[in-house]
GROMACS .gro file of C-alpha atoms in nm:
model
  286
    1MET     CA    1  -0.107  -3.236  -1.290
    2SER     CA    2   0.075  -2.867  -1.166
    3LEU     CA    3   0.318  -2.698  -1.235
    4GLN     CA    4   0.598  -2.488  -1.005
    5VAL     CA    5   0.937  -2.238  -1.071
    6LYS     CA    6   1.175  -2.240  -0.818
    7LEU     CA    7   1.450  -1.915  -0.831
    8SER     CA    8   1.804  -2.002  -0.788
    9ARG     CA    9   1.914  -1.672  -0.546
   10GLU     CA   10   1.624  -1.685  -0.304
   11SER     CA   11   1.648  -1.320  -0.223
   12LEU     CA   12   1.520  -1.251  -0.576
   13VAL     CA   13   1.726  -0.949  -0.598
   14TYR     CA   14   1.830  -0.960  -0.973
   15TYR     CA   15   2.025  -0.705  -1.223
   16SER     CA   16   1.991  -0.514  -1.603
   17GLY     CA   17   2.221  -0.838  -1.809
   18GLU     CA   18   2.249  -1.070  -1.536
   19THR     CA   19   2.118  -1.421  -1.604
   20ILE     CA   20   1.827  -1.557  -1.428
   21GLN     CA   21   1.806  -1.958  -1.324
   22GLY     CA   22   1.594  -2.164  -1.225
   23GLN     CA   23   1.384  -2.488  -1.202
   24VAL     CA   24   1.027  -2.593  -1.321
   25THR     CA   25   0.885  -2.867  -1.154
   26VAL     CA   26   0.558  -3.048  -1.355
   27LEU     CA   27   0.365  -3.285  -1.089
   28ASN     CA   28   0.202  -3.554  -1.273
   29GLN     CA   29   0.128  -3.902  -1.041
   30ALA     CA   30   0.064  -4.072  -1.417
   31ASN     CA   31   0.205  -4.099  -1.834
   32THR     CA   32   0.049  -3.759  -1.944
   33ALA     CA   33   0.078  -3.581  -2.295
   34HIS     CA   34   0.127  -3.306  -2.356
   35ALA     CA   35   0.201  -2.996  -2.635
   36GLY     CA   36   0.552  -2.858  -2.500
   37LEU     CA   37   0.690  -2.618  -2.244
   38LYS     CA   38   0.762  -2.325  -2.228
   39VAL     CA   39   0.918  -2.051  -1.990
   40THR     CA   40   0.930  -1.687  -2.014
   41VAL     CA   41   1.055  -1.379  -1.857
   42LYS     CA   42   0.893  -1.034  -1.828
   43GLY     CA   43   0.964  -0.713  -1.732
   44VAL     CA   44   0.625  -0.471  -1.789
   45LEU     CA   45   0.552  -0.096  -1.707
   46HIS     CA   46   0.202   0.036  -1.644
   47LEU     CA   47   0.091   0.412  -1.675
   48MET     CA   48  -0.228   0.430  -1.516
   49PRO     CA   49  -0.508   0.640  -1.516
   50GLY     CA   50  -0.632   0.865  -1.174
   51LYS     CA   51  -0.877   0.820  -1.033
   52LYS     CA   52  -1.013   1.154  -1.192
   53GLU     CA   53  -0.887   1.082  -1.498
   54LEU     CA   54  -1.246   0.931  -1.644
   55GLY     CA   55  -1.210   0.790  -2.087
   56LYS     CA   56  -0.876   0.702  -2.046
   57VAL     CA   57  -0.703   0.364  -1.972
   58GLU     CA   58  -0.402   0.166  -1.874
   59GLN     CA   59  -0.093   0.191  -2.132
   60THR     CA   60   0.156  -0.123  -2.063
   61PHE     CA   61   0.496  -0.137  -2.270
   62THR     CA   62   0.686  -0.469  -2.296
   63LEU     CA   63   1.054  -0.397  -2.123
   64LEU     CA   64   1.192  -0.792  -2.112
   65ARG     CA   65   1.002  -1.054  -2.259
   66LYS     CA   66   1.246  -1.412  -2.346
   67SER     CA   67   1.136  -1.753  -2.399
   68LYS     CA   68   1.288  -2.102  -2.357
   69GLN     CA   69   1.151  -2.426  -2.480
   70LEU     CA   70   1.193  -2.656  -2.176
   71LEU     CA   71   1.066  -2.971  -2.394
   72GLU     CA   72   0.857  -3.020  -2.723
   73ALA     CA   73   0.568  -3.209  -2.777
   74GLY     CA   74   0.521  -3.572  -2.599
   75LYS     CA   75   0.450  -3.702  -2.265
   76ILE     CA   76   0.543  -3.633  -1.883
   77VAL     CA   77   0.571  -3.946  -1.678
   78GLY     CA   78   0.595  -3.860  -1.306
   79ASN     CA   79   0.735  -3.562  -1.162
   80THR     CA   80   0.989  -3.389  -1.415
   81GLU     CA   81   1.209  -3.120  -1.327
   82ILE     CA   82   1.382  -2.897  -1.584
   83ASP     CA   83   1.620  -2.623  -1.545
   84PHE     CA   84   1.652  -2.302  -1.749
   85SER     CA   85   1.820  -1.962  -1.766
   86LEU     CA   86   1.722  -1.670  -1.951
   87GLN     CA   87   1.920  -1.323  -1.985
   88LEU     CA   88   1.763  -1.045  -1.887
   89ILE     CA   89   1.827  -0.807  -2.117
   90PRO     CA   90   1.542  -0.592  -2.255
   91GLU     CA   91   1.398  -0.559  -2.552
   92SER     CA   92   1.532  -0.300  -2.821
   93GLY     CA   93   1.471   0.096  -2.748
   94SER     CA   94   1.306  -0.031  -2.370
   95GLU     CA   95   1.494  -0.005  -2.019
   96LEU     CA   96   1.486  -0.212  -1.723
   97TYR     CA   97   1.361  -0.040  -1.471
   98GLU     CA   98   1.339  -0.099  -1.069
   99THR     CA   99   1.046  -0.257  -0.922
  100TYR     CA  100   0.810  -0.004  -0.820
  101HIS     CA  101   0.472   0.005  -0.727
  102GLY     CA  102   0.349   0.316  -0.721
  103GLN     CA  103  -0.047   0.467  -0.742
  104ASN     CA  104  -0.030   0.549  -1.116
  105VAL     CA  105   0.278   0.359  -1.201
  106ALA     CA  106   0.409   0.026  -1.159
  107VAL     CA  107   0.734  -0.193  -1.294
  108GLU     CA  108   0.683  -0.574  -1.232
  109TYR     CA  109   0.918  -0.857  -1.378
  110MET     CA  110   0.845  -1.245  -1.377
  111VAL     CA  111   0.883  -1.545  -1.465
  112VAL     CA  112   0.645  -1.802  -1.641
  113ALA     CA  113   0.603  -2.123  -1.695
  114GLU     CA  114   0.358  -2.264  -1.888
  115LEU     CA  115   0.242  -2.646  -1.998
  116GLN     CA  116   0.031  -2.649  -2.322
  117ARG     CA  117  -0.191  -2.950  -2.333
  118THR     CA  118  -0.370  -3.131  -2.587
  119GLY     CA  119  -0.669  -3.154  -2.714
  120LEU     CA  120  -0.907  -2.879  -2.588
  121LYS     CA  121  -0.726  -2.860  -2.176
  122LYS     CA  122  -0.695  -2.531  -2.082
  123PRO     CA  123  -0.294  -2.474  -2.059
  124LEU     CA  124  -0.112  -2.497  -1.736
  125TRP     CA  125   0.075  -2.200  -1.645
  126THR     CA  126   0.225  -2.088  -1.337
  127THR     CA  127   0.401  -1.726  -1.192
  128VAL     CA  128   0.674  -1.655  -0.953
  129ASP     CA  129   0.809  -1.236  -0.936
  130PHE     CA  130   1.136  -1.126  -0.856
  131ILE     CA  131   1.330  -0.848  -0.779
  132LEU     CA  132   1.494  -0.561  -1.054
  133GLU     CA  133   1.731  -0.326  -0.897
  134ARG     CA  134   1.982  -0.083  -1.057
  135PRO     CA  135   2.331  -0.101  -1.018
  136ALA     CA  136   2.481   0.160  -0.759
  137ILE     CA  137   2.602   0.433  -0.825
  138MET     CA  138   2.934   0.625  -0.708
  139GLU     CA  139   2.839   0.941  -0.448
  140GLY     CA  140   2.759   1.163  -0.652
  141LYS     CA  141   2.501   1.419  -0.495
  142SER     CA  142   2.640   1.675  -0.216
  143ASN     CA  143   2.570   1.542   0.101
  144ALA     CA  144   2.541   1.918   0.295
  145VAL     CA  145   2.285   1.861   0.558
  146LYS     CA  146   1.960   2.031   0.535
  147THR     CA  147   1.822   2.289   0.815
  148PHE     CA  148   1.467   2.372   0.804
  149GLU     CA  149   1.218   2.622   0.974
  150ILE     CA  150   0.894   2.611   1.039
  151GLY     CA  151   0.731   2.947   1.186
  152ASP     CA  152   0.384   3.090   1.253
  153ILE     CA  153   0.077   2.845   1.090
  154GLY     CA  154  -0.175   3.161   1.020
  155GLY     CA  155  -0.454   3.290   1.167
  156ASP     CA  156  -0.392   3.283   1.521
  157LEU     CA  157  -0.106   3.059   1.602
  158SER     CA  158   0.215   3.099   1.606
  159SER     CA  159   0.473   2.862   1.602
  160LYS     CA  160   0.802   2.770   1.552
  161ILE     CA  161   0.997   2.451   1.492
  162VAL     CA  162   1.318   2.362   1.438
  163GLY     CA  163   1.553   2.061   1.265
  164HIS     CA  164   1.819   1.898   0.967
  165VAL     CA  165   1.809   1.615   0.789
  166GLN     CA  166   2.112   1.452   0.748
  167THR     CA  167   2.130   1.474   0.370
  168THR     CA  168   1.867   1.533   0.067
  169SER     CA  169   2.043   1.224  -0.129
  170VAL     CA  170   1.944   0.952   0.040
  171ASP     CA  171   2.144   0.617  -0.033
  172ILE     CA  172   1.785   0.432  -0.045
  173ARG     CA  173   1.906   0.118   0.189
  174THR     CA  174   2.010   0.403   0.390
  175PRO     CA  175   1.729   0.601   0.690
  176ILE     CA  176   1.671   0.927   0.676
  177GLU     CA  177   1.831   1.064   0.999
  178GLY     CA  178   1.768   1.425   1.144
  179GLU     CA  179   1.616   1.589   1.427
  180LEU     CA  180   1.364   1.822   1.545
  181GLU     CA  181   1.304   2.112   1.772
  182VAL     CA  182   0.970   2.177   1.907
  183VAL     CA  183   1.084   2.584   2.021
  184SER     CA  184   0.729   2.722   2.053
  185ALA     CA  185   0.394   2.634   1.922
  186PRO     CA  186   0.072   2.573   2.063
  187PRO     CA  187  -0.032   2.202   2.216
  188LEU     CA  188   0.059   1.999   1.967
  189GLU     CA  189  -0.151   1.678   1.835
  190GLY     CA  190   0.151   1.494   1.699
  191ILE     CA  191   0.414   1.541   1.399
  192GLU     CA  192   0.468   1.263   1.105
  193LEU     CA  193   0.716   1.225   0.832
  194GLN     CA  194   0.577   1.169   0.531
  195VAL     CA  195   0.778   1.023   0.238
  196VAL     CA  196   0.577   1.149  -0.052
  197ARG     CA  197   0.627   1.048  -0.475
  198LYS     CA  198   0.576   1.295  -0.747
  199GLU     CA  199   0.461   1.057  -1.034
  200LYS     CA  200   0.473   1.272  -1.393
  201ILE     CA  201   0.347   1.026  -1.664
  202LYS     CA  202   0.415   1.259  -2.032
  203ILE     CA  203   0.285   0.997  -2.342
  204PRO     CA  204   0.011   1.204  -2.497
  205GLU     CA  205  -0.233   0.962  -2.395
  206LEU     CA  206  -0.240   1.014  -2.019
  207VAL     CA  207  -0.053   1.253  -1.959
  208SER     CA  208  -0.123   1.325  -1.571
  209GLU     CA  209   0.090   1.448  -1.319
  210THR     CA  210   0.055   1.260  -0.933
  211THR     CA  211   0.123   1.333  -0.525
  212SER     CA  212   0.084   1.056  -0.315
  213GLU     CA  213   0.187   0.925   0.040
  214ALA     CA  214   0.434   0.620   0.000
  215GLN     CA  215   0.520   0.585   0.354
  216CYS     CA  216   0.479   0.740   0.727
  217CYS     CA  217   0.662   0.739   1.010
  218GLU     CA  218   0.509   0.902   1.348
  219LEU     CA  219   0.831   1.082   1.514
  220VAL     CA  220   0.599   1.311   1.827
  221VAL     CA  221   0.244   1.085   1.944
  222GLY     CA  222   0.059   1.432   2.117
  223ASP     CA  223   0.281   1.676   2.253
  224VAL     CA  224   0.605   1.711   2.385
  225GLN     CA  225   0.854   1.870   2.530
  226ARG     CA  226   0.952   2.256   2.445
  227ASN     CA  227   1.336   2.238   2.326
  228LEU     CA  228   1.370   1.890   2.338
  229SER     CA  229   1.571   1.714   2.051
  230VAL     CA  230   1.346   1.485   1.913
  231PRO     CA  231   1.544   1.202   1.652
  232ILE     CA  232   1.432   1.129   1.253
  233TYR     CA  233   1.459   0.803   1.159
  234CYS     CA  234   1.311   0.674   0.879
  235MET     CA  235   1.348   0.371   0.715
  236LEU     CA  236   1.256   0.314   0.325
  237GLN     CA  237   1.005   0.057   0.249
  238LYS     CA  238   1.122  -0.146  -0.071
  239PHE     CA  239   0.875  -0.166  -0.411
  240VAL     CA  240   0.668   0.193  -0.287
  241VAL     CA  241   0.988   0.398  -0.359
  242CYS     CA  242   1.243   0.353  -0.584
  243PRO     CA  243   1.568   0.536  -0.691
  244SER     CA  244   1.437   0.950  -0.886
  245LEU     CA  245   1.382   0.839  -1.219
  246GLU     CA  246   1.318   1.077  -1.514
  247THR     CA  247   1.224   0.921  -1.865
  248SER     CA  248   1.068   0.958  -2.223
  249LYS     CA  249   0.740   0.848  -2.050
  250PHE     CA  250   0.746   0.904  -1.679
  251ASP     CA  251   0.911   1.065  -1.427
  252LEU     CA  252   0.912   0.991  -1.053
  253SER     CA  253   1.124   1.267  -0.791
  254PHE     CA  254   1.020   1.249  -0.408
  255LEU     CA  255   1.006   1.467  -0.116
  256LEU     CA  256   1.007   1.411   0.244
  257ARG     CA  257   0.665   1.572   0.401
  258LEU     CA  258   0.719   1.715   0.737
  259LYS     CA  259   0.329   1.789   0.909
  260ILE     CA  260   0.259   1.931   1.207
  261VAL     CA  261  -0.068   1.855   1.381
  262TYR     CA  262  -0.164   2.095   1.620
  263LYS     CA  263  -0.528   2.158   1.888
  264ASP     CA  264  -0.695   2.409   1.822
  265GLY     CA  265  -0.950   2.485   2.087
  266THR     CA  266  -1.183   2.640   1.809
  267ALA     CA  267  -1.195   2.415   1.527
  268GLY     CA  268  -1.072   2.062   1.645
  269THR     CA  269  -0.719   2.040   1.508
  270ARG     CA  270  -0.507   2.205   1.218
  271GLU     CA  271  -0.260   2.083   1.008
  272HIS     CA  272   0.070   2.215   0.856
  273TYR     CA  273   0.268   2.067   0.611
  274HIS     CA  274   0.603   2.125   0.488
  275ASP     CA  275   0.779   2.008   0.249
  276ILE     CA  276   1.180   1.891   0.169
  277PRO     CA  277   1.227   1.767  -0.167
  278ILE     CA  278   1.490   1.494  -0.149
  279GLU     CA  279   1.735   1.282  -0.425
  280LEU     CA  280   1.692   0.889  -0.426
  281GLN     CA  281   1.976   0.727  -0.537
  282ARG     CA  282   2.168   0.352  -0.517
  283LEU     CA  283   2.479   0.433  -0.382
  284GLU     CA  284   2.763   0.203  -0.306
  285ARG     CA  285   2.894   0.060   0.015
  286ALA     CA  286   3.216   0.169   0.099
   0.00000   0.00000   0.00000
């Protein structure tokens, strides 16, 4: 005997307040007694200590928990399919955040089907994850082009790299775009555009602030011709980033980090970084 859960929406994307629908299938080749079948939709926030924070433990918070009894105790004869529907309403005092998998912060949602069995047999259960997104908002931030200039990097190396990104108010579903130009610089090993996330945990048991790379896009491999326009183009990956967020328990913010690696005849290579703060949003599309 085994269980399967299938959601009705192929994209697996849902919004707060919607009804999630699906079907639980009990695969059974006999006439089997059971003590009841239940389906539960869950949403959990995980706040985790950093690697250097010894003695601290992960804190979890229930954002969503709704259950429905599908079968009372009885017998199941052969394969059985049962439809279900549950509304995605947060627990009292909670809020449903977008699905996100960071370094010290994670938000996940799932549907759990559990079949209680008779006697001393362990329950059967299975889960399926789904994605929760917040509704898109009207664009409210400035869309002004953000220019940058990277000058001398210290020591005996001088450099000038100029460029721009189209906006620092980024729709999470559209690419980060812009251009850069190496005006003058020592020979290069390469240039990367990193999307960096800053996770700030604010609960007393686990106060911390960490910065980690969410993803990386290579812009230049090796050296590049001077005064040549180099395009910046980077699609944001799902789950490792989400709209910028401030809550009572944690904050999530993001920035673009240009990593320039110079060849250095004496030390091998030398790295230089330039940060551009950005606001990630889920904006309404025209």
